[in-house]
mmCIF file of C-alpha atoms in Angstrom:
data_model
loop_
_atom_site.group_PDB
_atom_site.id
_atom_site.type_symbol
_atom_site.label_atom_id
_atom_site.label_comp_id
_atom_site.label_asym_id
_atom_site.label_seq_id
_atom_site.Cartn_x
_atom_site.Cartn_y
_atom_site.Cartn_z
ATOM 1 C CA UNK D 1 339.730 81.521 113.608
ATOM 2 C CA UNK D 2 337.665 82.141 110.608
ATOM 3 C CA UNK D 3 337.163 85.579 109.024
ATOM 4 C CA UNK D 4 333.579 85.619 109.563
ATOM 5 C CA UNK D 5 334.230 85.416 113.476
ATOM 6 C CA UNK D 6 335.550 88.557 113.248
ATOM 7 C CA UNK D 7 332.527 90.268 111.784
ATOM 8 C CA UNK D 8 330.445 93.009 113.983
ATOM 9 C CA UNK D 9 326.398 92.134 113.233
ATOM 10 C CA UNK D 10 323.895 94.618 114.111
ATOM 11 C CA UNK D 11 320.831 91.908 115.279
ATOM 12 C CA UNK D 12 318.665 94.353 116.594
ATOM 13 C CA UNK D 13 318.050 97.079 114.391
ATOM 14 C CA UNK D 14 314.395 98.488 112.713
ATOM 15 C CA UNK D 15 313.202 99.270 108.712
ATOM 16 C CA UNK D 16 309.815 100.794 107.909
ATOM 17 C CA UNK D 17 309.020 100.209 104.792
ATOM 18 C CA UNK D 18 306.924 102.542 101.862
ATOM 19 C CA UNK D 19 304.016 100.377 101.909
ATOM 20 C CA UNK D 20 303.199 100.424 105.254
ATOM 21 C CA UNK D 21 304.263 103.769 105.320
ATOM 22 C CA UNK D 22 301.310 104.393 102.461
ATOM 23 C CA UNK D 23 298.688 102.609 104.365
ATOM 24 C CA UNK D 24 299.361 105.053 107.183
ATOM 25 C CA UNK D 25 298.978 107.794 105.714
ATOM 26 C CA UNK D 26 295.877 106.832 103.737
ATOM 27 C CA UNK D 27 294.673 106.431 107.194
ATOM 28 C CA UNK D 28 292.637 109.347 109.542
ATOM 29 C CA UNK D 29 292.589 107.445 112.832
ATOM 30 C CA UNK D 30 295.405 106.161 115.292
ATOM 31 C CA UNK D 31 297.980 105.037 113.852
ATOM 32 C CA UNK D 32 298.211 107.137 111.005
ATOM 33 C CA UNK D 33 300.655 109.938 109.340
ATOM 34 C CA UNK D 34 299.179 113.657 109.486
ATOM 35 C CA UNK D 35 301.045 115.855 106.672
ATOM 36 C CA UNK D 36 301.124 119.273 107.599
ATOM 37 C CA UNK D 37 303.037 122.321 106.083
ATOM 38 C CA UNK D 38 305.186 124.440 108.540
ATOM 39 C CA UNK D 39 305.247 128.147 108.322
ATOM 40 C CA UNK D 40 308.460 128.084 106.274
ATOM 41 C CA UNK D 41 306.769 125.847 103.863
ATOM 42 C CA UNK D 42 308.233 122.471 104.212
ATOM 43 C CA UNK D 43 306.005 119.431 104.869
ATOM 44 C CA UNK D 44 305.984 118.273 108.400
ATOM 45 C CA UNK D 45 304.908 114.604 108.560
ATOM 46 C CA UNK D 46 304.080 113.034 112.069
ATOM 47 C CA UNK D 47 303.209 109.888 113.508
ATOM 48 C CA UNK D 48 299.798 109.401 115.915
ATOM 49 C CA UNK D 49 299.911 105.923 117.122
ATOM 50 C CA UNK D 50 297.614 106.896 120.709
ATOM 51 C CA UNK D 51 294.701 109.327 120.690
ATOM 52 C CA UNK D 52 295.293 112.906 121.849
ATOM 53 C CA UNK D 53 298.854 112.352 121.722
ATOM 54 C CA UNK D 54 301.020 115.378 122.817
ATOM 55 C CA UNK D 55 302.729 117.726 120.228
ATOM 56 C CA UNK D 56 301.013 116.585 117.093
ATOM 57 C CA UNK D 57 302.843 112.857 117.227
ATOM 58 C CA UNK D 58 306.340 112.377 116.118
ATOM 59 C CA UNK D 59 308.443 112.959 113.209
ATOM 60 C CA UNK D 60 309.091 110.684 110.656
ATOM 61 C CA UNK D 61 311.687 110.791 107.453
ATOM 62 C CA UNK D 62 313.417 108.865 105.327
ATOM 63 C CA UNK D 63 316.118 107.319 108.096
ATOM 64 C CA UNK D 64 313.478 104.552 108.799
ATOM 65 C CA UNK D 65 312.785 103.618 105.033
ATOM 66 C CA UNK D 66 315.813 104.404 102.674
ATOM 67 C CA UNK D 67 318.244 101.418 102.386
ATOM 68 C CA UNK D 68 321.350 104.038 102.088
ATOM 69 C CA UNK D 69 320.904 106.079 104.982
ATOM 70 C CA UNK D 70 320.707 102.567 107.225
ATOM 71 C CA UNK D 71 324.279 101.723 105.082
ATOM 72 C CA UNK D 72 325.441 104.960 106.056
ATOM 73 C CA UNK D 73 324.995 104.301 109.476
ATOM 74 C CA UNK D 74 326.359 101.135 109.452
ATOM 75 C CA UNK D 75 329.368 102.214 107.755
ATOM 76 C CA UNK D 76 330.223 105.240 110.223
ATOM 77 C CA UNK D 77 330.161 102.963 112.904
ATOM 78 C CA UNK D 78 331.843 99.982 111.513
ATOM 79 C CA UNK D 79 328.813 97.236 111.269
ATOM 80 C CA UNK D 80 329.473 94.721 108.883
ATOM 81 C CA UNK D 81 326.209 93.367 108.718
ATOM 82 C CA UNK D 82 322.477 94.133 110.268
ATOM 83 C CA UNK D 83 319.591 91.844 110.324
ATOM 84 C CA UNK D 84 316.914 94.124 109.843
ATOM 85 C CA UNK D 85 313.265 93.814 111.513
ATOM 86 C CA UNK D 86 310.070 96.018 110.961
ATOM 87 C CA UNK D 87 310.180 98.933 112.877
ATOM 88 C CA UNK D 88 307.827 99.271 115.866
ATOM 89 C CA UNK D 89 307.453 102.331 118.269
ATOM 90 C CA UNK D 90 306.733 102.930 121.776
ATOM 91 C CA UNK D 91 303.354 104.698 122.813
ATOM 92 C CA UNK D 92 305.323 107.556 124.566
ATOM 93 C CA UNK D 93 304.564 111.135 123.806
ATOM 94 C CA UNK D 94 307.983 112.792 123.055
ATOM 95 C CA UNK D 95 307.911 116.773 123.192
ATOM 96 C CA UNK D 96 308.980 117.988 119.843
ATOM 97 C CA UNK D 97 312.252 119.905 121.513
ATOM 98 C CA UNK D 98 313.201 115.911 122.501
ATOM 99 C CA UNK D 99 314.488 115.550 118.680
ATOM 100 C CA UNK D 100 316.576 116.518 116.573
ATOM 101 C CA UNK D 101 315.253 117.157 112.998
ATOM 102 C CA UNK D 102 317.734 115.488 111.280
ATOM 103 C CA UNK D 103 316.715 111.608 112.673
ATOM 104 C CA UNK D 104 313.043 110.532 112.816
ATOM 105 C CA UNK D 105 311.170 108.429 114.875
ATOM 106 C CA UNK D 106 308.232 105.514 113.222
ATOM 107 C CA UNK D 107 305.562 103.107 114.491
ATOM 108 C CA UNK D 108 305.117 99.806 115.605
ATOM 109 C CA UNK D 109 304.425 97.000 112.535
ATOM 110 C CA UNK D 110 302.063 95.408 114.380
ATOM 111 C CA UNK D 111 299.028 94.631 112.460
ATOM 112 C CA UNK D 112 296.191 94.728 115.468
ATOM 113 C CA UNK D 113 294.449 97.110 113.746
ATOM 114 C CA UNK D 114 293.376 95.726 110.334
ATOM 115 C CA UNK D 115 290.735 92.644 109.612
ATOM 116 C CA UNK D 116 292.411 89.247 109.460
ATOM 117 C CA UNK D 117 292.368 89.141 105.906
ATOM 118 C CA UNK D 118 294.067 92.352 105.218
ATOM 119 C CA UNK D 119 296.547 91.875 108.092
ATOM 120 C CA UNK D 120 297.656 88.554 105.999
ATOM 121 C CA UNK D 121 297.887 90.020 102.832
ATOM 122 C CA UNK D 122 299.690 92.764 104.095
ATOM 123 C CA UNK D 123 302.219 90.548 106.371
ATOM 124 C CA UNK D 124 302.680 88.961 102.793
ATOM 125 C CA UNK D 125 303.442 92.092 101.001
ATOM 126 C CA UNK D 126 305.965 93.122 103.446
ATOM 127 C CA UNK D 127 308.011 90.501 103.408
ATOM 128 C CA UNK D 128 308.582 90.364 99.881
ATOM 129 C CA UNK D 129 309.362 93.987 100.363
ATOM 130 C CA UNK D 130 311.892 93.268 102.934
ATOM 131 C CA UNK D 131 313.403 90.401 100.881
ATOM 132 C CA UNK D 132 313.953 92.713 97.806
ATOM 133 C CA UNK D 133 315.656 95.160 100.513
ATOM 134 C CA UNK D 134 317.982 92.686 101.689
ATOM 135 C CA UNK D 135 318.752 90.781 98.283
ATOM 136 C CA UNK D 136 319.175 93.428 96.218
ATOM 137 C CA UNK D 137 321.468 95.329 98.323
ATOM 138 C CA UNK D 138 325.521 94.894 98.609
ATOM 139 C CA UNK D 139 327.354 92.307 99.729
ATOM 140 C CA UNK D 140 330.833 92.560 102.072
ATOM 141 C CA UNK D 141 334.134 93.051 99.600
ATOM 142 C CA UNK D 142 335.423 90.226 101.241
ATOM 143 C CA UNK D 143 332.501 87.539 101.873
ATOM 144 C CA UNK D 144 329.613 86.467 99.481
ATOM 145 C CA UNK D 145 327.478 87.298 103.063
ATOM 146 C CA UNK D 146 325.197 90.241 102.132
ATOM 147 C CA UNK D 147 325.156 93.266 104.449
ATOM 148 C CA UNK D 148 321.534 93.035 105.347
ATOM 149 C CA UNK D 149 319.126 90.366 106.117
ATOM 150 C CA UNK D 150 316.002 90.509 107.828
ATOM 151 C CA UNK D 151 313.259 89.257 110.163
ATOM 152 C CA UNK D 152 309.984 88.714 108.318
ATOM 153 C CA UNK D 153 306.370 89.363 110.425
ATOM 154 C CA UNK D 154 303.557 87.259 110.635
ATOM 155 C CA UNK D 155 299.872 88.683 110.597
ATOM 156 C CA UNK D 156 298.983 88.053 114.423
ATOM 157 C CA UNK D 157 295.717 89.430 114.634
ATOM 158 C CA UNK D 158 292.493 88.112 116.223
ATOM 159 C CA UNK D 159 290.371 86.091 113.990
ATOM 160 C CA UNK D 160 293.335 84.748 112.011
ATOM 161 C CA UNK D 161 293.492 80.962 111.075
ATOM 162 C CA UNK D 162 296.301 78.887 112.001
ATOM 163 C CA UNK D 163 296.603 77.638 108.767
ATOM 164 C CA UNK D 164 297.351 81.449 107.694
ATOM 165 C CA UNK D 165 299.744 82.352 110.334
ATOM 166 C CA UNK D 166 301.654 78.596 109.131
ATOM 167 C CA UNK D 167 301.193 79.544 105.419
ATOM 168 C CA UNK D 168 303.069 83.312 106.588
ATOM 169 C CA UNK D 169 305.712 80.815 108.712
ATOM 170 C CA UNK D 170 306.326 78.760 105.199
ATOM 171 C CA UNK D 171 306.952 82.200 103.186
ATOM 172 C CA UNK D 172 309.258 83.749 105.431
ATOM 173 C CA UNK D 173 311.436 80.174 104.832
ATOM 174 C CA UNK D 174 311.579 80.275 101.860
ATOM 175 C CA UNK D 175 312.789 83.509 101.386
ATOM 176 C CA UNK D 176 316.357 83.385 101.302
ATOM 177 C CA UNK D 177 317.329 86.755 103.107
ATOM 178 C CA UNK D 178 314.742 86.205 105.833
ATOM 179 C CA UNK D 179 316.233 84.026 108.666
ATOM 180 C CA UNK D 180 313.331 84.658 110.752
ATOM 181 C CA UNK D 181 310.546 86.553 112.358
ATOM 182 C CA UNK D 182 309.759 89.550 114.844
ATOM 183 C CA UNK D 183 306.734 89.031 116.938
ATOM 184 C CA UNK D 184 305.094 90.755 119.645
ATOM 185 C CA UNK D 185 303.435 89.947 123.063
ATOM 186 C CA UNK D 186 299.983 89.687 122.432
ATOM 187 C CA UNK D 187 299.725 86.580 119.788
ATOM 188 C CA UNK D 188 296.584 86.543 118.568
ATOM 189 C CA UNK D 189 295.078 88.545 121.310
ATOM 190 C CA UNK D 190 295.524 85.932 124.305
ATOM 191 C CA UNK D 191 299.409 86.049 124.560
ATOM 192 C CA UNK D 192 301.969 83.675 123.242
ATOM 193 C CA UNK D 193 301.135 80.775 125.516
ATOM 194 C CA UNK D 194 297.434 80.507 123.479
ATOM 195 C CA UNK D 195 297.480 76.780 122.843
ATOM 196 C CA UNK D 196 295.960 77.479 119.116
ATOM 197 C CA UNK D 197 299.817 79.041 118.597
ATOM 198 C CA UNK D 198 301.148 76.025 118.930
ATOM 199 C CA UNK D 199 300.795 74.874 114.800
ATOM 200 C CA UNK D 200 302.652 77.759 114.571
ATOM 201 C CA UNK D 201 305.743 77.093 117.137
ATOM 202 C CA UNK D 202 305.866 73.658 115.036
ATOM 203 C CA UNK D 203 305.784 75.573 111.598
ATOM 204 C CA UNK D 204 308.407 78.018 113.136
ATOM 205 C CA UNK D 205 310.554 74.954 114.631
ATOM 206 C CA UNK D 206 310.601 72.911 111.358
ATOM 207 C CA UNK D 207 311.890 76.021 109.419
ATOM 208 C CA UNK D 208 314.797 76.727 111.583
ATOM 209 C CA UNK D 209 313.565 80.491 112.032
ATOM 210 C CA UNK D 210 314.644 82.530 114.971
ATOM 211 C CA UNK D 211 311.834 84.253 116.806
ATOM 212 C CA UNK D 212 312.824 87.721 117.726
ATOM 213 C CA UNK D 213 310.597 88.581 120.368
ATOM 214 C CA UNK D 214 310.099 92.395 120.751
ATOM 215 C CA UNK D 215 307.868 94.315 123.181
ATOM 216 C CA UNK D 216 305.705 97.539 122.091
ATOM 217 C CA UNK D 217 302.607 97.524 124.639
ATOM 218 C CA UNK D 218 304.518 98.356 127.733
ATOM 219 C CA UNK D 219 302.789 97.768 130.954
ATOM 220 C CA UNK D 220 299.775 99.435 132.397
ATOM 221 C CA UNK D 221 300.325 103.268 132.126
ATOM 222 C CA UNK D 222 299.049 103.702 135.608
ATOM 223 C CA UNK D 223 302.063 101.806 137.189
ATOM 224 C CA UNK D 224 304.024 104.932 136.509
ATOM 225 C CA UNK D 225 302.121 107.569 138.811
ATOM 226 C CA UNK D 226 300.905 111.094 138.368
ATOM 227 C CA UNK D 227 304.347 112.595 138.028
ATOM 228 C CA UNK D 228 305.483 113.233 134.719
ATOM 229 C CA UNK D 229 309.272 111.426 134.072
ATOM 230 C CA UNK D 230 308.853 111.944 130.074
ATOM 231 C CA UNK D 231 309.512 108.290 128.496
ATOM 232 C CA UNK D 232 311.700 107.012 131.513
ATOM 233 C CA UNK D 233 309.851 104.329 132.985
ATOM 234 C CA UNK D 234 307.728 102.923 130.257
ATOM 235 C CA UNK D 235 311.184 102.552 128.234
ATOM 236 C CA UNK D 236 313.707 101.570 130.789
ATOM 237 C CA UNK D 237 311.125 99.312 133.099
ATOM 238 C CA UNK D 238 307.623 98.957 130.888
ATOM 239 C CA UNK D 239 309.469 97.204 127.832
ATOM 240 C CA UNK D 240 311.621 94.627 129.624
ATOM 241 C CA UNK D 241 308.787 93.720 131.686
ATOM 242 C CA UNK D 242 306.604 93.547 128.899
ATOM 243 C CA UNK D 243 309.049 90.858 127.490
ATOM 244 C CA UNK D 244 309.967 89.310 130.976
ATOM 245 C CA UNK D 245 305.816 88.174 131.361
ATOM 246 C CA UNK D 246 305.541 86.976 127.887
ATOM 247 C CA UNK D 247 308.749 84.718 128.117
ATOM 248 C CA UNK D 248 307.760 83.899 131.455
ATOM 249 C CA UNK D 249 304.090 82.641 130.100
ATOM 250 C CA UNK D 250 305.621 80.581 127.280
ATOM 251 C CA UNK D 251 308.034 78.814 130.061
ATOM 252 C CA UNK D 252 304.790 78.016 131.767
ATOM 253 C CA UNK D 253 303.106 76.910 128.928
ATOM 254 C CA UNK D 254 305.299 73.880 128.603
ATOM 255 C CA UNK D 255 306.262 75.490 124.475
ATOM 256 C CA UNK D 256 310.054 74.550 125.100
ATOM 257 C CA UNK D 257 309.027 71.103 126.216
ATOM 258 C CA UNK D 258 306.698 70.719 123.067
ATOM 259 C CA UNK D 259 308.998 72.477 120.675
ATOM 260 C CA UNK D 260 312.426 71.765 122.079
ATOM 261 C CA UNK D 261 314.250 73.226 119.213
ATOM 262 C CA UNK D 262 312.640 76.640 119.067
ATOM 263 C CA UNK D 263 314.815 79.686 118.768
ATOM 264 C CA UNK D 264 313.692 82.457 120.689
ATOM 265 C CA UNK D 265 315.980 85.626 120.899
ATOM 266 C CA UNK D 266 314.796 88.234 123.438
ATOM 267 C CA UNK D 267 315.231 91.998 123.279
ATOM 268 C CA UNK D 268 316.934 94.166 126.109
ATOM 269 C CA UNK D 269 319.073 91.361 127.534
ATOM 270 C CA UNK D 270 315.745 89.315 128.518
ATOM 271 C CA UNK D 271 314.321 92.137 130.392
ATOM 272 C CA UNK D 272 314.171 91.286 134.511
ATOM 273 C CA UNK D 273 313.701 87.269 133.127
ATOM 274 C CA UNK D 274 317.424 86.285 134.035
ATOM 275 C CA UNK D 275 317.456 88.293 137.765
ATOM 276 C CA UNK D 276 313.885 86.637 138.864
ATOM 277 C CA UNK D 277 314.649 82.989 137.374
ATOM 278 C CA UNK D 278 315.372 81.473 140.512
ATOM 279 C CA UNK D 279 312.484 83.248 142.419
ATOM 280 C CA UNK D 280 310.184 81.843 139.321
ATOM 281 C CA UNK D 281 311.537 78.431 139.789
ATOM 282 C CA UNK D 282 310.706 78.959 143.772
ATOM 283 C CA UNK D 283 307.216 79.774 142.786
ATOM 284 C CA UNK D 284 306.959 76.822 140.541
ATOM 285 C CA UNK D 285 307.921 74.333 143.127
ATOM 286 C CA UNK D 286 304.917 75.648 145.235
ATOM 287 C CA UNK D 287 302.206 75.858 143.056
ATOM 288 C CA UNK D 288 301.415 71.958 142.256
ATOM 289 C CA UNK D 289 299.085 73.010 139.115
ATOM 290 C CA UNK D 290 302.041 74.639 137.518
ATOM 291 C CA UNK D 291 305.122 72.351 138.900
ATOM 292 C CA UNK D 292 302.977 69.119 137.074
ATOM 293 C CA UNK D 293 303.175 70.911 133.854
ATOM 294 C CA UNK D 294 306.868 71.100 133.016
ATOM 295 C CA UNK D 295 309.194 69.027 132.613
ATOM 296 C CA UNK D 296 312.325 70.305 134.378
ATOM 297 C CA UNK D 297 312.986 73.385 136.752
ATOM 298 C CA UNK D 298 312.285 77.124 135.062
ATOM 299 C CA UNK D 299 315.829 77.825 135.450
ATOM 300 C CA UNK D 300 316.738 75.228 132.739
ATOM 301 C CA UNK D 301 314.638 77.141 129.850
ATOM 302 C CA UNK D 302 316.482 80.209 130.147
ATOM 303 C CA UNK D 303 319.396 78.134 128.558
ATOM 304 C CA UNK D 304 317.001 77.832 125.274
ATOM 305 C CA UNK D 305 316.956 81.593 124.982
ATOM 306 C CA UNK D 306 319.160 83.980 123.184
ATOM 307 C CA UNK D 307 319.458 87.533 124.605
ATOM 308 C CA UNK D 308 320.466 90.428 122.465
ATOM 309 C CA UNK D 309 323.398 92.251 124.498
ATOM 310 C CA UNK D 310 321.625 95.327 124.370
ATOM 311 C CA UNK D 311 322.266 96.171 128.555
ATOM 312 C CA UNK D 312 324.990 99.227 128.057
ATOM 313 C CA UNK D 313 326.526 97.994 130.974
ATOM 314 C CA UNK D 314 329.417 95.350 130.986
ATOM 315 C CA UNK D 315 327.790 93.550 135.043
ATOM 316 C CA UNK D 316 324.563 93.383 133.552
ATOM 317 C CA UNK D 317 325.824 91.464 130.261
ATOM 318 C CA UNK D 318 327.981 88.985 132.733
ATOM 319 C CA UNK D 319 325.122 88.490 135.107
ATOM 320 C CA UNK D 320 322.885 87.412 132.131
ATOM 321 C CA UNK D 321 325.719 84.972 130.816
ATOM 322 C CA UNK D 322 326.183 83.063 133.759
ATOM 323 C CA UNK D 323 322.413 82.599 133.973
ATOM 324 C CA UNK D 324 322.593 80.974 130.906
ATOM 325 C CA UNK D 325 325.563 79.015 131.519
ATOM 326 C CA UNK D 326 324.049 77.339 134.641
ATOM 327 C CA UNK D 327 320.907 76.838 133.087
ATOM 328 C CA UNK D 328 321.847 73.326 131.205
ATOM 329 C CA UNK D 329 322.474 71.617 135.150
ATOM 330 C CA UNK D 330 319.012 72.753 136.304
ATOM 331 C CA UNK D 331 317.516 69.653 133.226
ATOM 332 C CA UNK D 332 317.885 66.922 136.247
ATOM 333 C CA UNK D 333 317.514 69.021 139.669
ATOM 334 C CA UNK D 334 315.812 72.029 141.582
ATOM 335 C CA UNK D 335 318.451 72.130 143.885
ATOM 336 C CA UNK D 336 320.536 75.216 144.073
ATOM 337 C CA UNK D 337 323.230 74.748 142.207
ATOM 338 C CA UNK D 338 326.270 75.989 143.685
ATOM 339 C CA UNK D 339 329.000 76.212 140.830
ATOM 340 C CA UNK D 340 327.599 77.349 138.020
ATOM 341 C CA UNK D 341 328.947 77.007 134.742
ATOM 342 C CA UNK D 342 331.625 79.642 133.580
ATOM 343 C CA UNK D 343 330.088 82.637 131.763
ATOM 344 C CA UNK D 344 331.892 82.293 128.683
ATOM 345 C CA UNK D 345 329.208 79.129 127.801
ATOM 346 C CA UNK D 346 326.424 81.507 128.353
ATOM 347 C CA UNK D 347 328.039 84.302 126.208
ATOM 348 C CA UNK D 348 327.482 82.274 123.286
ATOM 349 C CA UNK D 349 323.853 82.663 123.453
ATOM 350 C CA UNK D 350 324.223 86.604 123.496
ATOM 351 C CA UNK D 351 324.072 88.970 120.210
ATOM 352 C CA UNK D 352 325.372 93.099 119.854
ATOM 353 C CA UNK D 353 322.163 95.031 119.069
ATOM 354 C CA UNK D 354 322.014 98.779 118.396
ATOM 355 C CA UNK D 355 318.437 99.605 118.104
ATOM 356 C CA UNK D 356 318.789 102.029 115.095
ATOM 357 C CA UNK D 357 317.254 104.111 114.227
ATOM 358 C CA UNK D 358 315.846 105.308 117.805
ATOM 359 C CA UNK D 359 317.881 106.958 120.484
ATOM 360 C CA UNK D 360 319.541 109.612 117.303
ATOM 361 C CA UNK D 361 322.666 111.562 118.564
ATOM 362 C CA UNK D 362 321.616 115.223 118.692
ATOM 363 C CA UNK D 363 324.705 116.095 116.032
ATOM 364 C CA UNK D 364 325.180 114.389 112.860
ATOM 365 C CA UNK D 365 328.999 114.210 113.553
ATOM 366 C CA UNK D 366 328.067 111.990 116.575
ATOM 367 C CA UNK D 367 328.369 108.236 116.959
ATOM 368 C CA UNK D 368 325.132 106.912 118.668
ATOM 369 C CA UNK D 369 325.640 105.971 122.100
ATOM 370 C CA UNK D 370 323.524 102.969 121.428
ATOM 371 C CA UNK D 371 326.375 101.496 119.412
ATOM 372 C CA UNK D 372 328.965 102.996 121.372
ATOM 373 C CA UNK D 373 328.155 102.007 124.895
ATOM 374 C CA UNK D 374 326.854 98.357 124.134
ATOM 375 C CA UNK D 375 330.467 97.725 122.211
ATOM 376 C CA UNK D 376 332.258 98.955 125.261
ATOM 377 C CA UNK D 377 330.196 97.136 127.574
ATOM 378 C CA UNK D 378 330.668 93.621 125.665
ATOM 379 C CA UNK D 379 334.504 94.599 125.780
ATOM 380 C CA UNK D 380 334.522 95.228 129.479
ATOM 381 C CA UNK D 381 333.113 91.840 130.612
ATOM 382 C CA UNK D 382 334.935 90.265 133.009
ATOM 383 C CA UNK D 383 335.158 86.416 132.565
ATOM 384 C CA UNK D 384 334.441 86.736 128.705
ATOM 385 C CA UNK D 385 337.529 85.510 126.462
ATOM 386 C CA UNK D 386 338.925 87.733 123.583
ATOM 387 C CA UNK D 387 336.877 84.431 121.587
ATOM 388 C CA UNK D 388 333.728 85.281 123.592
ATOM 389 C CA UNK D 389 333.493 89.030 123.222
ATOM 390 C CA UNK D 390 333.750 88.290 119.341
ATOM 391 C CA UNK D 391 331.628 85.859 119.057
ATOM 392 C CA UNK D 392 329.135 88.828 120.769
ATOM 393 C CA UNK D 393 330.013 91.219 118.626
ATOM 394 C CA UNK D 394 329.152 88.762 115.198
ATOM 395 C CA UNK D 395 330.381 85.245 115.560
ATOM 396 C CA UNK D 396 327.432 83.965 117.512
ATOM 397 C CA UNK D 397 325.147 85.550 114.856
ATOM 398 C CA UNK D 398 326.552 84.106 111.871
ATOM 399 C CA UNK D 399 326.181 80.729 113.560
ATOM 400 C CA UNK D 400 322.753 81.001 114.730
ATOM 401 C CA UNK D 401 321.523 82.766 111.433
ATOM 402 C CA UNK D 402 323.728 80.650 108.808
ATOM 403 C CA UNK D 403 324.723 83.973 107.896
ATOM 404 C CA UNK D 404 328.077 82.008 105.973
ATOM 405 C CA UNK D 405 325.900 79.722 104.065
#
């Protein structure tokens, strides 16, 4: 077994670079950063994403753009390599008391509030910034592998031209330390199943980039009712359901038939899609409009996906790997597969992540639960060999992102 297969690689970690922060500081309407002075004379920076945010917004600080802070976190938790992406934040209010002052929050990278020309320019600049952030960082002492790689950003805003998006895909593909791109679920306004994005998918496939699909918008807030439950329902359910819907719409659109080599990585272990995949297949079978559009049973397409292992429980990880394992058997049949493949097969498409710098501990001396619990969950999955677990912890990422090349 190669040394690289033993690396711990974090594929779900966020960064928020100064250029975007400067833009928000220059704004006076959401999203923007408001600076005030505390009674003690200290500067208090608060990010506002929504109008009328309670508690005056969320605190922001260097933990979200300072490379040394990222590396300290990695060293503390034994993380060898991080593949960083531009940060997001959920439109969910938090009270001031729910945050430790030593750990702060940040905002979304989506460029929805900008006109197309400015969004394209900013995305290109941010991609260059991220390349510099990664390329000038340290390498592993035992390898030529860098400790930081990145996911670039597309200016997916209404009115953007397809050629402009393709140009940014080419830019990302030519930046050696960017190995993929992060994408929200709205596309250029109509969703990711919009056929006008087909040239973009084609360019991404040709460039060999990995698309990381990450939620931000959640679902209609009226679904949560009037009782206040903090951030629990929007984060625990809203984000995964957003991912579930977006990925399902992609499957229904036939994107994976048109672009069979497209590599899509879903946040939060694919949301509810693994659990609902057979129900999805049954509904398609009973709807001739969609059934005639797809070449295979819906469950087959889940085998085209990669999932992060940010599920916090071994049973959930094992189940998701079962669904990925059985997928190839649905290439030629819609009958129930009675003897699914060994879940070890599905583990090859799952990758460790931490969601740093969100959900920090209340004390700087504590380790982050998002690291500890997800690593414990990987270790406890029944039916995964030690090689499988090493793969999920890092070996799969080394292969998927060609980190050793």
